[in-house]
mmCIF file of C-alpha atoms in Angstrom:
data_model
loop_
_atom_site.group_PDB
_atom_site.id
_atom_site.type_symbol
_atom_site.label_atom_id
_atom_site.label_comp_id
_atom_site.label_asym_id
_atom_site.label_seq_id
_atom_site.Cartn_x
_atom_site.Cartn_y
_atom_site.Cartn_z
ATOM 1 C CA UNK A 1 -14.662 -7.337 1.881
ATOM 2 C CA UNK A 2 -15.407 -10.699 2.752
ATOM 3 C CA UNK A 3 -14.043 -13.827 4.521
ATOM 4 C CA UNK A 4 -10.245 -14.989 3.540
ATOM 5 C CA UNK A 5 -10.108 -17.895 1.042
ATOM 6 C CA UNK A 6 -8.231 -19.176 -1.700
ATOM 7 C CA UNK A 7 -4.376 -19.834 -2.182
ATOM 8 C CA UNK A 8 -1.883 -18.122 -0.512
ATOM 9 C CA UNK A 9 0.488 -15.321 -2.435
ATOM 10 C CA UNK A 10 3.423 -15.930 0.188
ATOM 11 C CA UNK A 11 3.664 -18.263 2.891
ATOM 12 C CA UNK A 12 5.527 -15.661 5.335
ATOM 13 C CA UNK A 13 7.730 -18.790 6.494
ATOM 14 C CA UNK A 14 11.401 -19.644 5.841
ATOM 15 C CA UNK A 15 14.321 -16.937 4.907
ATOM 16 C CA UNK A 16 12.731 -13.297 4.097
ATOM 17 C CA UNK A 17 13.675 -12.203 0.348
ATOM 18 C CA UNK A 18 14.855 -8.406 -0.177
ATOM 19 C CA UNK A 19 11.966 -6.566 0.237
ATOM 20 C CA UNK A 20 10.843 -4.121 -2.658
ATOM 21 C CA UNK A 21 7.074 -2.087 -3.271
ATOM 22 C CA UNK A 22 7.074 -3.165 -7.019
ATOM 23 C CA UNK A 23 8.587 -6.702 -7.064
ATOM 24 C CA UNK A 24 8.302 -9.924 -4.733
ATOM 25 C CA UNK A 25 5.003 -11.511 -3.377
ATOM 26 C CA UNK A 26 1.677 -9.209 -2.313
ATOM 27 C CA UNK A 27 3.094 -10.001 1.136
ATOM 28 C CA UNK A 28 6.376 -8.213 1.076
ATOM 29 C CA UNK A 29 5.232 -5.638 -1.062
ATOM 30 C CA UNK A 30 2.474 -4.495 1.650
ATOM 31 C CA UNK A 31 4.846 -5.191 4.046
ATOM 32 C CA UNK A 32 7.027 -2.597 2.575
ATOM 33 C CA UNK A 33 4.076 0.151 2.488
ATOM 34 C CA UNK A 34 2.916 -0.697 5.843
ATOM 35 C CA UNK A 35 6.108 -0.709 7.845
ATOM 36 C CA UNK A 36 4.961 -4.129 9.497
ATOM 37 C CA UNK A 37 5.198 -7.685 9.025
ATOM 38 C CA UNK A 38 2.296 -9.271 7.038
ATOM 39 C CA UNK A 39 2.363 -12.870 7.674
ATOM 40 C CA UNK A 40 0.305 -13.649 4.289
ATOM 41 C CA UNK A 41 -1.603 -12.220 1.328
ATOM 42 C CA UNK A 42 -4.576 -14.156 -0.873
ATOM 43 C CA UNK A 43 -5.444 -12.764 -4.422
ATOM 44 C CA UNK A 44 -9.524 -13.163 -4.173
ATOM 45 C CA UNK A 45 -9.984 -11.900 -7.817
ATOM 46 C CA UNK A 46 -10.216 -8.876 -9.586
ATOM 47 C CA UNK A 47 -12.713 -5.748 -10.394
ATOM 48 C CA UNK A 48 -12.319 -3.044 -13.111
ATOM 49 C CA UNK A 49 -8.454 -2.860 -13.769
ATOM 50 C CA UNK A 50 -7.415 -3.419 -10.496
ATOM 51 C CA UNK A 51 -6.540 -6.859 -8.268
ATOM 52 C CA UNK A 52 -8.560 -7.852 -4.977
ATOM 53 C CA UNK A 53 -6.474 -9.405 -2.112
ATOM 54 C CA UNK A 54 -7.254 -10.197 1.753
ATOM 55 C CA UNK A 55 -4.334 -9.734 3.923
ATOM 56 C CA UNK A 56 -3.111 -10.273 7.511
ATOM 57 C CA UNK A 57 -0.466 -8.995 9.627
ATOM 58 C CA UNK A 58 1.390 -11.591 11.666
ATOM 59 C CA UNK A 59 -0.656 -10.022 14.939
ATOM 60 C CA UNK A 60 -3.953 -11.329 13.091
ATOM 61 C CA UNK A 61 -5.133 -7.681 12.143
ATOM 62 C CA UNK A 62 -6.555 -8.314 8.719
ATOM 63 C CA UNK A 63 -7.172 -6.166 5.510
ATOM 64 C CA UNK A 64 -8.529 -5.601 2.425
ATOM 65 C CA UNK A 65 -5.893 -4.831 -0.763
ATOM 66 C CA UNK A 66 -6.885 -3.162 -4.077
ATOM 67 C CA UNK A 67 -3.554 -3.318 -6.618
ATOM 68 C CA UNK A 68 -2.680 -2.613 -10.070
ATOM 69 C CA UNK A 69 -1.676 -5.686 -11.834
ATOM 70 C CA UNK A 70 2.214 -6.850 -12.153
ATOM 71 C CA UNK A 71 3.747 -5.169 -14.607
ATOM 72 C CA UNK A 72 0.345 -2.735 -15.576
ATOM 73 C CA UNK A 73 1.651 1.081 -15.672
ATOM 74 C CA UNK A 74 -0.001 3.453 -13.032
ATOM 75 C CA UNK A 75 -3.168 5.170 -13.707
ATOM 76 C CA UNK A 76 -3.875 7.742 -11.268
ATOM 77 C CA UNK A 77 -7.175 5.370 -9.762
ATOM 78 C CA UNK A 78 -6.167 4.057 -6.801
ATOM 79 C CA UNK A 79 -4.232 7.923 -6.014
ATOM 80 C CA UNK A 80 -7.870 9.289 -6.491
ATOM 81 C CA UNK A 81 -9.593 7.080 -4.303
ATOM 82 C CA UNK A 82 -7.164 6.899 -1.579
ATOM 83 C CA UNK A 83 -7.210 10.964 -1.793
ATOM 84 C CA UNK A 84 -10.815 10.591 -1.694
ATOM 85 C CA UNK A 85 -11.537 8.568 1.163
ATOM 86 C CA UNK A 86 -8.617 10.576 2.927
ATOM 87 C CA UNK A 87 -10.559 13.929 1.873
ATOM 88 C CA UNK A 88 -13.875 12.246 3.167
ATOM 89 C CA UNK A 89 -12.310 11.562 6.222
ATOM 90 C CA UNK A 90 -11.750 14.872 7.306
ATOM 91 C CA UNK A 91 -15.265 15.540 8.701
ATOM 92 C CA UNK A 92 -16.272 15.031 12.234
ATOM 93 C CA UNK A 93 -18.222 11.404 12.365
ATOM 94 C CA UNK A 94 -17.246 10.420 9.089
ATOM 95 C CA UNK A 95 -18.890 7.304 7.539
ATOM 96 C CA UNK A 96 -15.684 7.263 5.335
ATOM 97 C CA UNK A 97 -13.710 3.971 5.871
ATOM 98 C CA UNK A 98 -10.479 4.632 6.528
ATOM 99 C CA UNK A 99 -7.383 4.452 5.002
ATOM 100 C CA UNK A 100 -4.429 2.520 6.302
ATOM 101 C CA UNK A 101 -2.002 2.629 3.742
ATOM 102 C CA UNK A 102 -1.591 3.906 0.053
ATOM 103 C CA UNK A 103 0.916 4.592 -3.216
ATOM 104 C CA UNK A 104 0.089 4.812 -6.507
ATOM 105 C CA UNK A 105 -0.122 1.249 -7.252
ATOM 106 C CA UNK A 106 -1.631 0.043 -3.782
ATOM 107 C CA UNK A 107 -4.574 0.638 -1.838
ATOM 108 C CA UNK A 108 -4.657 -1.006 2.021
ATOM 109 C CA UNK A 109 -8.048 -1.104 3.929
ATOM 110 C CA UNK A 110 -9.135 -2.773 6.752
ATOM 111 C CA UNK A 111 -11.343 -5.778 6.303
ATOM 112 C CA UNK A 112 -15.002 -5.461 7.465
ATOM 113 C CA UNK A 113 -16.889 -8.237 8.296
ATOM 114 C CA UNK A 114 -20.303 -7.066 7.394
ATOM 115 C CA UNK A 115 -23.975 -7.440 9.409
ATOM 116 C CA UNK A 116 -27.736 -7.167 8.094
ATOM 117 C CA UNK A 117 -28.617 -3.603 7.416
ATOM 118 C CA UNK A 118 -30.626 -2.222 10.618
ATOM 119 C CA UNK A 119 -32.875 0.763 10.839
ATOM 120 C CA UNK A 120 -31.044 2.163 13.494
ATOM 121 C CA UNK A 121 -27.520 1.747 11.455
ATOM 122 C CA UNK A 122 -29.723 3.519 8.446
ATOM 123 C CA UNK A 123 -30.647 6.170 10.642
ATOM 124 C CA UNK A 124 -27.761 6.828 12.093
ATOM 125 C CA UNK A 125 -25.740 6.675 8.163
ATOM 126 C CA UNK A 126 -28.040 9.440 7.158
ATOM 127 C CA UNK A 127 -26.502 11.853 10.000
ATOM 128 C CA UNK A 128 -23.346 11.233 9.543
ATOM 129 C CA UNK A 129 -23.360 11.900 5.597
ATOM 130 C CA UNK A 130 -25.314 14.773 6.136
ATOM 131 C CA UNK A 131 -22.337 16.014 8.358
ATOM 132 C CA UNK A 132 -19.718 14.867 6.004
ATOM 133 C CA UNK A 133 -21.933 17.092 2.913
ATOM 134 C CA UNK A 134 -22.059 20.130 5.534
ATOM 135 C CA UNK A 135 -18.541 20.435 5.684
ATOM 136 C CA UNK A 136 -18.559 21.462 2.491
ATOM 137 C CA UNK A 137 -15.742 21.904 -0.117
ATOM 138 C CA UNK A 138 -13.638 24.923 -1.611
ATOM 139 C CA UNK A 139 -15.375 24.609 -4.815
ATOM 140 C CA UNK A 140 -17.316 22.256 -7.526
ATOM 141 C CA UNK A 141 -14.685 19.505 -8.493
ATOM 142 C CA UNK A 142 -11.498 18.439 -6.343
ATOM 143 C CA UNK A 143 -8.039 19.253 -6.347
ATOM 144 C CA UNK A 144 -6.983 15.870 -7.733
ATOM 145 C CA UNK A 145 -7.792 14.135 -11.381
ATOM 146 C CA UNK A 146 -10.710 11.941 -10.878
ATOM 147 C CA UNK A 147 -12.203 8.583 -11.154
ATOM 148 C CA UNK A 148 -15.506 6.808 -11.204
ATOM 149 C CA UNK A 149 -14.679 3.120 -11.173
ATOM 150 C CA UNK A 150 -11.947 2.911 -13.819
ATOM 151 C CA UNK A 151 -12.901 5.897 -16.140
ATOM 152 C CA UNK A 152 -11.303 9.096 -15.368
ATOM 153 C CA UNK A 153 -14.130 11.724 -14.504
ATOM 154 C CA UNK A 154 -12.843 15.525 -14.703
ATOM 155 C CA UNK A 155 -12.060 17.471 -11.381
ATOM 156 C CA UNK A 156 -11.120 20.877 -12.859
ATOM 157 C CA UNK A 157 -12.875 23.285 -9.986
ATOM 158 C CA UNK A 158 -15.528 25.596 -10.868
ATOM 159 C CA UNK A 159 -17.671 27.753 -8.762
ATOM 160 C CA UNK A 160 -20.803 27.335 -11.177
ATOM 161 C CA UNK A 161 -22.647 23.739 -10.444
ATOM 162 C CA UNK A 162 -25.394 23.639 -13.478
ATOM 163 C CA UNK A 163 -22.019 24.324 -16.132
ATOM 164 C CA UNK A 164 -19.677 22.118 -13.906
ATOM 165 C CA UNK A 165 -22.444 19.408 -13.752
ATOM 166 C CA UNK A 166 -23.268 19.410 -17.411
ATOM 167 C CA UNK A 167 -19.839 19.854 -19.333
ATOM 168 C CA UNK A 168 -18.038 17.448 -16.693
ATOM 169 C CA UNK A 169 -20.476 15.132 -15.518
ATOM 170 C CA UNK A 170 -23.226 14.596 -18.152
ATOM 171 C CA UNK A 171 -21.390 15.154 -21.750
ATOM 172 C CA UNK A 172 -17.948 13.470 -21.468
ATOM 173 C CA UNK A 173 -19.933 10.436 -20.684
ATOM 174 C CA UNK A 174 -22.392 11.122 -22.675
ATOM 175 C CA UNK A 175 -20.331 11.482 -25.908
ATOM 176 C CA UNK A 176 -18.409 8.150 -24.840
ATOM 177 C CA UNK A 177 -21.238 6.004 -25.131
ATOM 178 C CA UNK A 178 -21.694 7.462 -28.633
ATOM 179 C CA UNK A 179 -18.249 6.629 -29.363
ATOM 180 C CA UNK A 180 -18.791 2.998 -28.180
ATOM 181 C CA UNK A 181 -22.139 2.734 -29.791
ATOM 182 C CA UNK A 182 -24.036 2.105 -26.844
ATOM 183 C CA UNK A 183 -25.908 5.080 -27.521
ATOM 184 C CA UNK A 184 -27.173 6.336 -31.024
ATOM 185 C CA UNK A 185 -27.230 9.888 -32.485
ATOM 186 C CA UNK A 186 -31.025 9.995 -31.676
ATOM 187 C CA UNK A 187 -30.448 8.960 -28.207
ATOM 188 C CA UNK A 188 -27.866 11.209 -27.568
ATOM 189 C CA UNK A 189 -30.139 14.218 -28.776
ATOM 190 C CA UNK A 190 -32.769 13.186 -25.745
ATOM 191 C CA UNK A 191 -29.846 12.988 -22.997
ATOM 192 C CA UNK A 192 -28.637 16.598 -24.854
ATOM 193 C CA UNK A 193 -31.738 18.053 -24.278
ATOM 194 C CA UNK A 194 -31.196 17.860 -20.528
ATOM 195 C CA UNK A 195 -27.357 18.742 -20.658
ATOM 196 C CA UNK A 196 -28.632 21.854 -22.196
ATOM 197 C CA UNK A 197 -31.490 22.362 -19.806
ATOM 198 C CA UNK A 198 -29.315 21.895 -16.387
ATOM 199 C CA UNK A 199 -29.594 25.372 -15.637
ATOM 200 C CA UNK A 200 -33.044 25.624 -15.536
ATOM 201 C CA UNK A 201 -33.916 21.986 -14.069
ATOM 202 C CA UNK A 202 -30.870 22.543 -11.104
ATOM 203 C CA UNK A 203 -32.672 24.708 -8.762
ATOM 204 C CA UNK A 204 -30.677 26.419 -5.881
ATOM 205 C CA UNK A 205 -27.370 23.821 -5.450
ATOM 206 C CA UNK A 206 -26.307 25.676 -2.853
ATOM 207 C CA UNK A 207 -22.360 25.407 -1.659
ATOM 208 C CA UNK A 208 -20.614 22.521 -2.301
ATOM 209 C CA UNK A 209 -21.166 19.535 -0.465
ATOM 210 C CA UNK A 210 -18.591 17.273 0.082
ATOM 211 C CA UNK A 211 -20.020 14.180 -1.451
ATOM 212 C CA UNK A 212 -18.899 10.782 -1.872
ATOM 213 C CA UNK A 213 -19.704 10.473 -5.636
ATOM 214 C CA UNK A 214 -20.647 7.228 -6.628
ATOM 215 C CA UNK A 215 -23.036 6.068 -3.618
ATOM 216 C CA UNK A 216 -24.415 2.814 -4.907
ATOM 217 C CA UNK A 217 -25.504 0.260 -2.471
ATOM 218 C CA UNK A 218 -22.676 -1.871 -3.034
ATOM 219 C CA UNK A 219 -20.597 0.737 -1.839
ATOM 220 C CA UNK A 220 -21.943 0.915 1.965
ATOM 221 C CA UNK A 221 -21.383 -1.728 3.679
ATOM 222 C CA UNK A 222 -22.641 -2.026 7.147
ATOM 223 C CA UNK A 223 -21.694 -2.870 10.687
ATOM 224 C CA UNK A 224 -23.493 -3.090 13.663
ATOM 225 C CA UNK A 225 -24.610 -0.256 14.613
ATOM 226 C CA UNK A 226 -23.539 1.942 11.468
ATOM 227 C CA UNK A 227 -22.499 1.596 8.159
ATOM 228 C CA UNK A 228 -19.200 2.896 6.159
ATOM 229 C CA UNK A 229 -18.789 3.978 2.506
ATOM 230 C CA UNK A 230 -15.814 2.730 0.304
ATOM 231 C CA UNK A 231 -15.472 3.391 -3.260
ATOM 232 C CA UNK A 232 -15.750 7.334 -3.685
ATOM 233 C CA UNK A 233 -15.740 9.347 -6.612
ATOM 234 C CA UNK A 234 -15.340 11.936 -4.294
ATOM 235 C CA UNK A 235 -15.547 15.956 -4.704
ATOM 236 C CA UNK A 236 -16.985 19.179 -4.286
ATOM 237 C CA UNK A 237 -20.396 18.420 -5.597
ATOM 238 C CA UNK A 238 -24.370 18.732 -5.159
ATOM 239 C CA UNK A 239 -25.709 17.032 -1.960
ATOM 240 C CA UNK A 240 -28.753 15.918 -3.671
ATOM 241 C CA UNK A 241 -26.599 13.436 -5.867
ATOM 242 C CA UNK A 242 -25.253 10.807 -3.210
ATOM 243 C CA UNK A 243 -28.948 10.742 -1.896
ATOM 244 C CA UNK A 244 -30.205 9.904 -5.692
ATOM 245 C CA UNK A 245 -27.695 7.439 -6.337
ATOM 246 C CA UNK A 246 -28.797 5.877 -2.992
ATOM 247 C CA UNK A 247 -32.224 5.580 -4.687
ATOM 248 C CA UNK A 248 -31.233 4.529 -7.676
ATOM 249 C CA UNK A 249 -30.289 0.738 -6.991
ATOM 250 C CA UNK A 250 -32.122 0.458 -4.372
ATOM 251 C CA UNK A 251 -30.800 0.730 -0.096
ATOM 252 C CA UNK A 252 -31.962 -0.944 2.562
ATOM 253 C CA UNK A 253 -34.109 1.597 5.153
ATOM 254 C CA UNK A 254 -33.701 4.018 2.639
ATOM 255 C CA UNK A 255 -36.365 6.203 3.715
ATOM 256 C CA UNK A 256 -34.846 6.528 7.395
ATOM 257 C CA UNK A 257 -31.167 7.204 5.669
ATOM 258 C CA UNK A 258 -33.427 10.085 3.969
ATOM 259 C CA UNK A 259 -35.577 10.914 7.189
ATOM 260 C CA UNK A 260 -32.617 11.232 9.291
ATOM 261 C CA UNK A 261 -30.460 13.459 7.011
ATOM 262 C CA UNK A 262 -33.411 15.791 6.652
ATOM 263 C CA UNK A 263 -33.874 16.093 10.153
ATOM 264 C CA UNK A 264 -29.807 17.270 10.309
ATOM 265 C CA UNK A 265 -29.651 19.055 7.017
ATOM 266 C CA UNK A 266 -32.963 19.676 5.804
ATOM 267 C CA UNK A 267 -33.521 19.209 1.626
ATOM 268 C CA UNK A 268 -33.980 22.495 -0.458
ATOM 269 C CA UNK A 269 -37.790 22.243 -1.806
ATOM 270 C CA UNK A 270 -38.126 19.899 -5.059
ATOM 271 C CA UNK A 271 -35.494 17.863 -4.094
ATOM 272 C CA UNK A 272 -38.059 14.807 -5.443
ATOM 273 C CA UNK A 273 -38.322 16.422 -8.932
ATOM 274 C CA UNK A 274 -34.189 16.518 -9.113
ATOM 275 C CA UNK A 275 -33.337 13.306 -8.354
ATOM 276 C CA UNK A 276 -33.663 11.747 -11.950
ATOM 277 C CA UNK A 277 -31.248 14.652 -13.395
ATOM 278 C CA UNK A 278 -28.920 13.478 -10.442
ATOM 279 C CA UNK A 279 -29.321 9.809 -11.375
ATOM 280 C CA UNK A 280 -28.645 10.330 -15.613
ATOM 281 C CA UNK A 281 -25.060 10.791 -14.384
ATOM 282 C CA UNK A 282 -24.186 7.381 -12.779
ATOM 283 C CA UNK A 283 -26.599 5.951 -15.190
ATOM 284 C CA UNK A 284 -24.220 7.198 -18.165
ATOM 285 C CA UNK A 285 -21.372 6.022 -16.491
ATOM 286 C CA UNK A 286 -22.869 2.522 -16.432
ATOM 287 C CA UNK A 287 -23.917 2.922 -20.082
ATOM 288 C CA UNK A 288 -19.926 3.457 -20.924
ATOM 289 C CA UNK A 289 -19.016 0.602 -18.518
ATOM 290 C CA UNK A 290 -21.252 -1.927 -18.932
ATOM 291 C CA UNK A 291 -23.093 -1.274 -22.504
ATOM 292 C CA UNK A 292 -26.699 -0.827 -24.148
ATOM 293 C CA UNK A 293 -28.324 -3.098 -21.273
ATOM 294 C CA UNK A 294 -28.562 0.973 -19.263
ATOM 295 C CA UNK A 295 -29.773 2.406 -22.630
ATOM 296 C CA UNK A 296 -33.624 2.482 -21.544
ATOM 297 C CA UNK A 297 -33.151 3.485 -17.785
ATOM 298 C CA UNK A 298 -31.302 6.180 -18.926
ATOM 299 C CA UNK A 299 -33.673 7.907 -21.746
ATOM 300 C CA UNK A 300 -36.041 7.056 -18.871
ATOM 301 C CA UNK A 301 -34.155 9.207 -16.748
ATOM 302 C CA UNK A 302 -33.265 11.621 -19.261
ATOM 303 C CA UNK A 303 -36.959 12.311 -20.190
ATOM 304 C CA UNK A 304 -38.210 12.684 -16.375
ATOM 305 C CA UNK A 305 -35.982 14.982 -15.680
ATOM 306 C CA UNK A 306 -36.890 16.802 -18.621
ATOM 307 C CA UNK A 307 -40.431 16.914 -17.217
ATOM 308 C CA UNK A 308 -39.247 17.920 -13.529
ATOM 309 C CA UNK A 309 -39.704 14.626 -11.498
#
C-alpha cells in the first residue's frame, strides 16, 4: 500500500458510461460498490490470483483495491478476508485495518502511507493484539470457508485444538506438497510424526483466541504511533500462533511486541518450546505456494518441535 503510479484505468473526465460492478473501468466499478464518485483507478500489479489497484475518490480520499481478474470466476478469497478483517474488527482497539467496501469480487481499503517501525508503535501493537486474542471466538475454526493467501484452508469449527490443528492445519497442507512433489514420502513421514504427536506437544491451548492467522511481517504495516494488520487468515485459533509467525520472518521490536502482550495477557508456561509446532503450519503453506526452496526450514521445524523447543 504504497504511493500511486502507473497508467490510469479511467480518466473520470468526459460523459459517465452506465455504471455496472462487473463491467466498465476499475473506476466505475468501485464507484458502484462505494456509492461515491471515484475520480480514477491505477492497476499497480498483481499478487496470488488477485489484481492490485490504488484508487481515489474525487474528494482526494485514496485507497487500496484487491480484485479478481476480468472475466476470472469468484473464489470465495476476497469474501474470506473481507469477513476476516470485519470479524477482527470487532474487538475494542483493534489493530485490524478496516474495511471500507467489499463483494465477492472486490476488496476496498484505505491506503496507508507507511513510517519506520518504532518501539513505542511495537509496544503498543502487542496490546492491542493481545486484546483482539482475548476476545476470543465461539470455537476452533470460523463460520466462513477459509483462505491463506490463495489456497483454501478449512474452517469447519471444532471445540478440540490439538485434532482441529492437526487434521486442518498441518495434513491438508502437508499432503499437498506431496502431491506437488515438493515434499517426498520420507519427508512427509518426519512432518507426520508431529501431526501425530500434536496432542502431546500442544500443552494447555486454552479458549480460542481470535487470531489473525497468517501474521507475517509483510502483513503489519505501521504508522506512527501504531501499526495495523491486513491480510488475515483469520479464526478461532491458538494465541501462541500469530506470535510464532511474528518470529518466524523476522519483526521489527519484536521482543517489545512480545513484552507488551505478556504484560496484558500473560503466555501459558513453555510457550518458547511451542513456537516451532506453531511455525510448521505457515511453513507448509509456503512449501505448497512457493516450492522445495521451504523444504529444509520446515523438517527443521518439524524435528524441533518434535524435541519440544
Amino acid at each position: 500500500m504504497r504511493a500511486f503510479g502507473g497508467g490510469d484505468d479511467g480518466d473520470g473526465h468526459g460523459e459517465r458510461r452506465p455504471r455496472d460492478p462487473v463491467s466498465g473501468t476499475m473506476a466505475e466499478r468501485l464507484s458502484v460498490l462505494l456509492d461515491r464518485d471515484v475520480g480514477r483507478a491505477v492497476r499497480a500489479g498483481s499478487s496470488h490470483d488477485w489484481d492490485i489497484s490504488y484508487a481515489e475518490l474525487t474528494d482526494g480520499t485514496r485507497l487500496f483495491v484487491k480484485a479478481l481478474p476480468r472475466g476470472a470466476p469468484p473464489s470465495g478469497v476476497l469474501t474470506a478476508e473481507a469477513r476476516g478483517l470485519e470479524w477482527l474488527g470487532r474487538t475494542f482497539g483493534s489493530p485490524a485495518i478496516d474495511v471500507l467496501a467489499w463483494d465477492e469480487r472486490i476488496l476496498v481499503l484505505p491506503w496507508m502511507e507507511e513510517r519506520e517501525p518504532t518501539a513505542q508503535a511495537a509496544e503498543r501493537l502487542g496490546h492491542r493484539l493481545a486484546g483482539m486474542h482475548m476476545t476470543g471466538a465461539d470455537h476452533f475454526g470460523a463460520d466462513w470457508p477459509g483462505y491463506i493467501g490463495p489456497l483454501p484452508m478449512d474452517n469447519t469449527p471444532s471445540d478440540d485444538w490439538p485434532r482441529f490443528y492437526a487434521e486442518q492445519r498441518l495434513r491438508p497442507y502437508l499432503r499437498r506438497a506431496l502431491d506437488q512433489g515438493a515434499l517426498t514420502p520420507s519427508d512427509v513421514r518426519v512432518v507426520e510424526k508431529v501431526v501425530d504427536a500434536v496432542p502431546d506437544l500442544a500443552g494447555d491451548p486454552g479458549p480460542p483466541a481470535r487470531v489473525h492467522g497468517d501474521l507475517w511481517s509483510g502483513n503489519v504495516l505501521w504508522r506512527e504511533r501504531d501499526a495495523v494488520l491486513i491480510d488475515p487468515a483469520a479464526h478461532g485459533g491458538h494465541r501462541e500462533a500469530d506470535l510464532a509467525m511474528l518470529a518466524l520472518f523476522g519483526l521489527p521490536h519484536l521482543e517489545r511486541v512480545r513484552d507488551a502482550y505478556n504484560e496484558a495477557a500473560p503466555l501459558a508456561s513453555g510457550w518458547r518450546s511451542r513456537v516451532a509446532l506453531h511455525q510448521l503450519h505457515p511453513l507448509l503453506v509456503h512449501v505448497c505456494l512457493f516450492g522445495a526452496a521451504y523444504r529444509t526450514t520446515t523438517l527443521e521445524a518439524a524435528r524441533t518441535a518434535l524435541r519440544g523447543g
